[in-house]
Amino acid sequence: MVDVVPTLQALRPRDVSGRVAVVIDVLRATSTLVTALAAGAREVRPAATPREARVRYDRLAAARGGTEGLLLGGERMGLRIEGFDLGNSPLEYTPERVSGKTIFFTTTNGTRTLRRAAGTRTGGGGARRVLVAAFLNATAVAKEVLSAEGDVVLCCAGTRGGFSLEDILLAGFIAAHLERNAPFVFRDLARAAAALYRSMAGEDGRDLARAVAAADHARHLTALGFGDDIVLCATLDTTDIVPEYRRGRVVVP
Ligand code: MLT
């Protein structure tokens, strides 16, 4: 069975319980996570709030006797949080900046969706596995889902409680791949997402960048000066890593 949950707020424990969850926040949390890990970050530890990220960072720094190898990253209102090393632009997460580092990371919707899919917020009943997807690793994620077998739920973060076009398009890309390659039963929103991807991005994805750039959140980020992020986040298959959220850490297994 393939299902899609359109927003963080719509995600209930029973949607993911015992299933493979794929967390999607194209603009920009999961694109940034994939970029950071592809650039050689050791691990990313998602936090629900800036304060939680800071407290956990300080605790680990105290235990290690220094902040060497540790970074704080994330956004509120799209912008870098005061006192943090990095914001939520994937372009900041270069190998020079993040290679070998542990990054405490918090974003408005994306990191909360990860934790909810894993059952962190609800204290259990989470997904069997939680994979992290962006267009940057979309085909690799689709192949991993096929080899993992069992039911899959594509968990879109959305933006401020609403549906995000770019997230549904990535859910549609993955759903279309699954449709072509295995006999899954599709729930309505998965079928609709696959059809939307084909109609807006084209079977070969040639119109993907244009479709993503027209999304509400893309226009908002462009107005904030992050236009280059939109281009990067709408690029297909630049890496074949499939990050996974396990026991509070996002790692490349
Ligand atoms: C989020 O998690 O809400 C987004 O990644 C926000 C952003 O684009 O910075």
Tab-separated table of C-alpha atoms and ligand atoms in Angstrom:
chain	number	residue	atom	x	y	z
A	1	MET	CA	0.000	0.000	0.000
A	2	VAL	CA	1.237	3.499	-0.841
A	3	ASP	CA	-0.298	6.475	0.926
A	4	VAL	CA	0.466	10.195	1.159
A	5	VAL	CA	-0.084	12.424	4.191
A	6	PRO	CA	-0.254	16.040	2.978
A	7	THR	CA	0.938	17.950	6.064
A	8	LEU	CA	2.699	17.561	9.386
A	9	GLN	CA	-0.543	18.453	11.162
A	10	ALA	CA	-2.471	15.683	9.368
A	11	LEU	CA	0.048	12.991	10.347
A	12	ARG	CA	-1.425	10.604	12.927
A	13	PRO	CA	0.447	7.747	14.622
A	14	ARG	CA	-1.772	5.183	12.877
A	15	ASP	CA	-0.765	6.538	9.447
A	16	VAL	CA	2.831	5.446	9.969
A	17	SER	CA	2.704	2.730	12.621
A	18	GLY	CA	4.771	-0.267	11.475
A	19	ARG	CA	5.223	1.192	7.974
A	20	VAL	CA	8.112	2.681	6.037
A	21	ALA	CA	7.754	6.474	6.327
A	22	VAL	CA	9.393	8.784	3.817
A	23	VAL	CA	9.673	12.327	5.153
A	24	ILE	CA	9.505	15.124	2.572
A	25	ASP	CA	10.165	18.836	3.032
A	26	VAL	CA	11.575	19.909	-0.322
A	27	LEU	CA	11.781	23.622	0.666
A	28	ARG	CA	14.035	23.144	2.447
A	29	ALA	CA	14.613	20.926	5.473
A	30	THR	CA	14.992	17.538	3.805
A	31	SER	CA	16.950	19.035	0.869
A	32	THR	CA	19.335	20.538	3.436
A	33	LEU	CA	19.602	17.263	5.385
A	34	VAL	CA	20.433	15.318	2.216
A	35	THR	CA	22.954	17.980	1.160
A	36	ALA	CA	24.640	18.006	4.588
A	37	LEU	CA	25.023	14.229	4.705
A	38	ALA	CA	26.144	14.029	1.069
A	39	ALA	CA	28.767	16.658	1.980
A	40	GLY	CA	30.118	14.306	4.648
A	41	ALA	CA	28.389	15.454	7.837
A	42	ARG	CA	28.722	12.695	10.412
A	43	GLU	CA	25.122	12.940	11.637
A	44	VAL	CA	22.246	15.372	12.088
A	45	ARG	CA	20.280	15.440	15.323
A	46	PRO	CA	16.864	17.020	14.720
A	47	ALA	CA	15.367	19.147	17.481
A	48	ALA	CA	11.805	20.444	17.783
A	49	THR	CA	12.797	23.928	18.924
A	50	PRO	CA	15.848	26.227	18.802
A	51	ARG	CA	16.066	25.975	22.581
A	52	GLU	CA	16.115	22.175	22.505
A	53	ALA	CA	18.834	22.232	19.819
A	54	ARG	CA	20.929	24.635	21.906
A	55	VAL	CA	20.497	22.659	25.158
A	56	ARG	CA	21.504	19.374	23.498
A	57	TYR	CA	24.451	21.053	21.747
A	58	ASP	CA	25.642	22.583	25.039
A	59	ARG	CA	25.245	19.262	26.846
A	60	LEU	CA	27.333	17.369	24.292
A	61	ALA	CA	29.921	20.176	24.198
A	62	ALA	CA	30.225	20.017	27.999
A	63	ALA	CA	30.603	16.230	27.924
A	64	ARG	CA	33.306	16.490	25.260
A	65	GLY	CA	35.063	19.468	26.772
A	66	GLY	CA	34.472	21.753	23.771
A	67	THR	CA	32.428	22.547	20.678
A	68	GLU	CA	34.939	21.102	18.210
A	69	GLY	CA	33.056	19.009	15.632
A	70	LEU	CA	29.628	20.373	16.619
A	71	LEU	CA	27.376	22.781	14.720
A	72	LEU	CA	23.976	24.377	15.257
A	73	GLY	CA	21.797	24.764	12.166
A	74	GLY	CA	18.243	25.664	11.231
A	75	GLU	CA	15.714	28.395	10.661
A	76	ARG	CA	12.722	30.249	11.976
A	77	MET	CA	10.704	32.342	9.500
A	78	GLY	CA	13.158	31.044	6.855
A	79	LEU	CA	16.144	32.808	8.439
A	80	ARG	CA	19.164	31.593	10.419
A	81	ILE	CA	18.450	31.502	14.149
A	82	GLU	CA	20.411	34.003	16.186
A	83	GLY	CA	23.630	32.475	17.522
A	84	PHE	CA	23.427	29.451	15.201
A	85	ASP	CA	26.314	28.559	12.859
A	86	LEU	CA	24.153	27.749	9.846
A	87	GLY	CA	20.675	28.511	8.547
A	88	ASN	CA	18.463	26.250	6.438
A	89	SER	CA	19.964	26.957	3.019
A	90	PRO	CA	21.420	23.773	1.507
A	91	LEU	CA	24.054	25.982	-0.150
A	92	GLU	CA	25.586	26.659	3.280
A	93	TYR	CA	26.149	22.957	3.955
A	94	THR	CA	29.392	22.564	2.005
A	95	PRO	CA	31.975	19.835	2.636
A	96	GLU	CA	34.335	22.530	4.005
A	97	ARG	CA	31.735	23.541	6.563
A	98	VAL	CA	30.114	20.254	7.611
A	99	SER	CA	32.372	17.309	6.805
A	100	GLY	CA	32.759	15.062	9.858
A	101	LYS	CA	30.475	17.296	11.954
A	102	THR	CA	27.511	16.560	14.228
A	103	ILE	CA	24.783	19.089	13.461
A	104	PHE	CA	21.946	19.941	15.832
A	105	PHE	CA	19.206	21.073	13.465
A	106	THR	CA	15.762	22.598	13.892
A	107	THR	CA	13.281	23.899	11.299
A	108	THR	CA	9.679	25.029	11.467
A	109	ASN	CA	8.034	22.013	9.829
A	110	GLY	CA	10.632	19.538	8.551
A	111	THR	CA	12.325	18.399	11.747
A	112	ARG	CA	8.945	18.135	13.502
A	113	THR	CA	7.642	15.904	10.712
A	114	LEU	CA	10.653	13.618	11.098
A	115	ARG	CA	10.117	13.274	14.803
A	116	ARG	CA	6.391	12.735	14.495
A	117	ALA	CA	6.894	10.019	11.862
A	118	ALA	CA	9.310	8.283	14.197
A	119	GLY	CA	6.834	8.490	17.080
A	120	THR	CA	9.099	10.791	19.126
A	121	ARG	CA	6.318	13.267	19.884
A	122	THR	CA	3.705	10.635	20.600
A	123	GLY	CA	6.063	8.455	22.628
A	124	GLY	CA	5.849	5.373	20.421
A	125	GLY	CA	3.902	3.660	17.673
A	126	GLY	CA	6.111	5.242	15.033
A	127	ALA	CA	7.154	4.042	11.626
A	128	ARG	CA	9.218	0.873	11.111
A	129	ARG	CA	11.776	2.984	9.244
A	130	VAL	CA	11.985	6.740	8.596
A	131	LEU	CA	13.738	7.720	5.360
A	132	VAL	CA	14.629	11.277	4.326
A	133	ALA	CA	13.735	12.328	0.778
A	134	ALA	CA	14.458	15.325	-1.440
A	135	PHE	CA	14.453	15.630	-5.222
A	136	LEU	CA	18.248	15.403	-4.824
A	137	ASN	CA	17.998	11.710	-3.839
A	138	ALA	CA	14.502	10.892	-5.139
A	139	THR	CA	15.282	7.833	-7.278
A	140	ALA	CA	17.533	6.337	-4.583
A	141	VAL	CA	14.721	6.709	-2.032
A	142	ALA	CA	12.186	5.118	-4.397
A	143	LYS	CA	14.523	2.134	-4.929
A	144	GLU	CA	15.102	1.801	-1.179
A	145	VAL	CA	11.335	1.763	-0.577
A	146	LEU	CA	10.960	-0.993	-3.172
A	147	SER	CA	13.638	-3.118	-1.542
A	148	ALA	CA	12.302	-2.459	1.992
A	149	GLU	CA	8.943	-4.056	1.062
A	150	GLY	CA	5.712	-3.483	2.974
A	151	ASP	CA	3.434	-0.464	3.247
A	152	VAL	CA	4.860	2.979	2.617
A	153	VAL	CA	3.583	6.376	3.641
A	154	LEU	CA	4.966	9.521	2.049
A	155	CYS	CA	4.842	12.171	4.801
A	156	CYS	CA	4.820	15.720	3.460
A	157	ALA	CA	5.720	18.480	5.901
A	158	GLY	CA	3.730	21.233	4.186
A	159	THR	CA	4.064	24.838	5.301
A	160	ARG	CA	2.366	26.388	8.343
A	161	GLY	CA	-0.344	23.733	8.380
A	162	GLY	CA	-1.095	23.983	4.665
A	163	PHE	CA	-0.440	21.820	1.642
A	164	SER	CA	2.852	22.515	-0.207
A	165	LEU	CA	2.948	21.900	-3.927
A	166	GLU	CA	6.671	21.011	-3.983
A	167	ASP	CA	6.196	18.298	-1.338
A	168	ILE	CA	3.259	16.713	-3.143
A	169	LEU	CA	5.281	16.763	-6.390
A	170	LEU	CA	8.086	14.770	-4.761
A	171	ALA	CA	5.553	12.366	-3.236
A	172	GLY	CA	4.180	12.042	-6.788
A	173	PHE	CA	7.617	11.345	-8.256
A	174	ILE	CA	8.205	8.518	-5.756
A	175	ALA	CA	4.643	7.184	-6.155
A	176	ALA	CA	5.039	7.155	-9.962
A	177	HIS	CA	8.279	5.176	-9.623
A	178	LEU	CA	6.544	2.631	-7.370
A	179	GLU	CA	3.595	2.427	-9.775
A	180	ARG	CA	5.947	1.492	-12.616
A	181	ASN	CA	7.967	-1.039	-10.662
A	182	ALA	CA	5.758	-3.049	-8.325
A	183	PRO	CA	2.125	-3.956	-7.761
A	184	PHE	CA	1.297	-1.665	-4.838
A	185	VAL	CA	-2.230	-0.706	-3.854
A	186	PHE	CA	-2.465	3.080	-4.143
A	187	ARG	CA	-4.555	5.242	-1.826
A	188	ASP	CA	-6.291	8.169	-3.501
A	189	LEU	CA	-3.777	10.862	-2.597
A	190	ALA	CA	-0.840	8.736	-3.805
A	191	ARG	CA	-2.551	8.216	-7.148
A	192	ALA	CA	-3.408	11.929	-7.360
A	193	ALA	CA	0.175	12.940	-6.478
A	194	ALA	CA	1.623	10.695	-9.215
A	195	ALA	CA	-0.788	12.175	-11.767
A	196	LEU	CA	0.033	15.707	-10.610
A	197	TYR	CA	3.771	15.062	-10.962
A	198	ARG	CA	3.315	13.794	-14.518
A	199	SER	CA	1.096	16.666	-15.501
A	200	MET	CA	3.141	19.495	-13.918
A	201	ALA	CA	6.740	18.218	-14.166
A	202	GLY	CA	6.352	15.952	-17.205
A	203	GLU	CA	7.120	12.225	-17.397
A	204	ASP	CA	10.864	13.020	-17.722
A	205	GLY	CA	10.819	15.871	-15.138
A	206	ARG	CA	11.745	18.529	-17.696
A	207	ASP	CA	9.305	21.066	-16.196
A	208	LEU	CA	10.113	20.276	-12.560
A	209	ALA	CA	12.140	23.440	-11.842
A	210	ARG	CA	9.358	25.630	-13.220
A	211	ALA	CA	6.668	23.781	-11.239
A	212	VAL	CA	8.605	24.092	-7.961
A	213	ALA	CA	9.460	27.769	-8.573
A	214	ALA	CA	5.736	28.568	-8.867
A	215	ALA	CA	4.939	27.151	-5.413
A	216	ASP	CA	3.872	29.525	-2.619
A	217	HIS	CA	6.846	28.753	-0.369
A	218	ALA	CA	9.284	29.069	-3.301
A	219	ARG	CA	7.992	32.565	-4.000
A	220	HIS	CA	8.293	33.442	-0.305
A	221	LEU	CA	11.887	32.157	-0.116
A	222	THR	CA	12.802	33.953	-3.349
A	223	ALA	CA	11.531	37.206	-1.839
A	224	LEU	CA	13.805	36.551	1.169
A	225	GLY	CA	16.794	36.238	-1.209
A	226	PHE	CA	16.987	32.418	-1.387
A	227	GLY	CA	16.215	32.040	-5.106
A	228	ASP	CA	19.300	29.850	-5.663
A	229	ASP	CA	17.988	27.383	-3.059
A	230	ILE	CA	14.853	26.814	-5.141
A	231	VAL	CA	16.899	25.847	-8.190
A	232	LEU	CA	19.042	23.451	-6.147
A	233	CYS	CA	16.091	21.886	-4.292
A	234	ALA	CA	14.295	21.209	-7.624
A	235	THR	CA	17.244	19.253	-9.050
A	236	LEU	CA	16.699	15.505	-9.491
A	237	ASP	CA	19.101	12.771	-8.426
A	238	THR	CA	22.387	14.466	-7.606
A	239	THR	CA	23.168	11.798	-5.000
A	240	ASP	CA	22.207	8.205	-4.201
A	241	ILE	CA	22.436	8.445	-0.419
A	242	VAL	CA	19.281	7.598	1.548
A	243	PRO	CA	19.526	9.174	5.003
A	244	GLU	CA	17.582	7.450	7.751
A	245	TYR	CA	16.336	8.748	11.096
A	246	ARG	CA	17.264	6.284	13.818
A	247	ARG	CA	17.250	6.777	17.569
A	248	GLY	CA	17.290	10.568	17.371
A	249	ARG	CA	19.900	10.869	14.612
A	250	VAL	CA	19.754	11.211	10.854
A	251	VAL	CA	22.606	9.193	9.381
A	252	VAL	CA	23.590	7.504	6.143
A	253	PRO	CA	23.442	3.823	7.171
B	1	MLT	C1	10.601	24.088	7.303
B	1	MLT	O1	11.066	23.086	7.901
B	1	MLT	O2	9.585	24.652	7.688
B	1	MLT	C2	11.263	24.652	6.073
B	1	MLT	O3	12.375	23.921	5.739
B	1	MLT	C3	11.414	26.137	6.189
B	1	MLT	C4	12.423	26.770	5.256
B	1	MLT	O4	12.244	26.750	4.039
B	1	MLT	O5	13.450	27.294	5.728
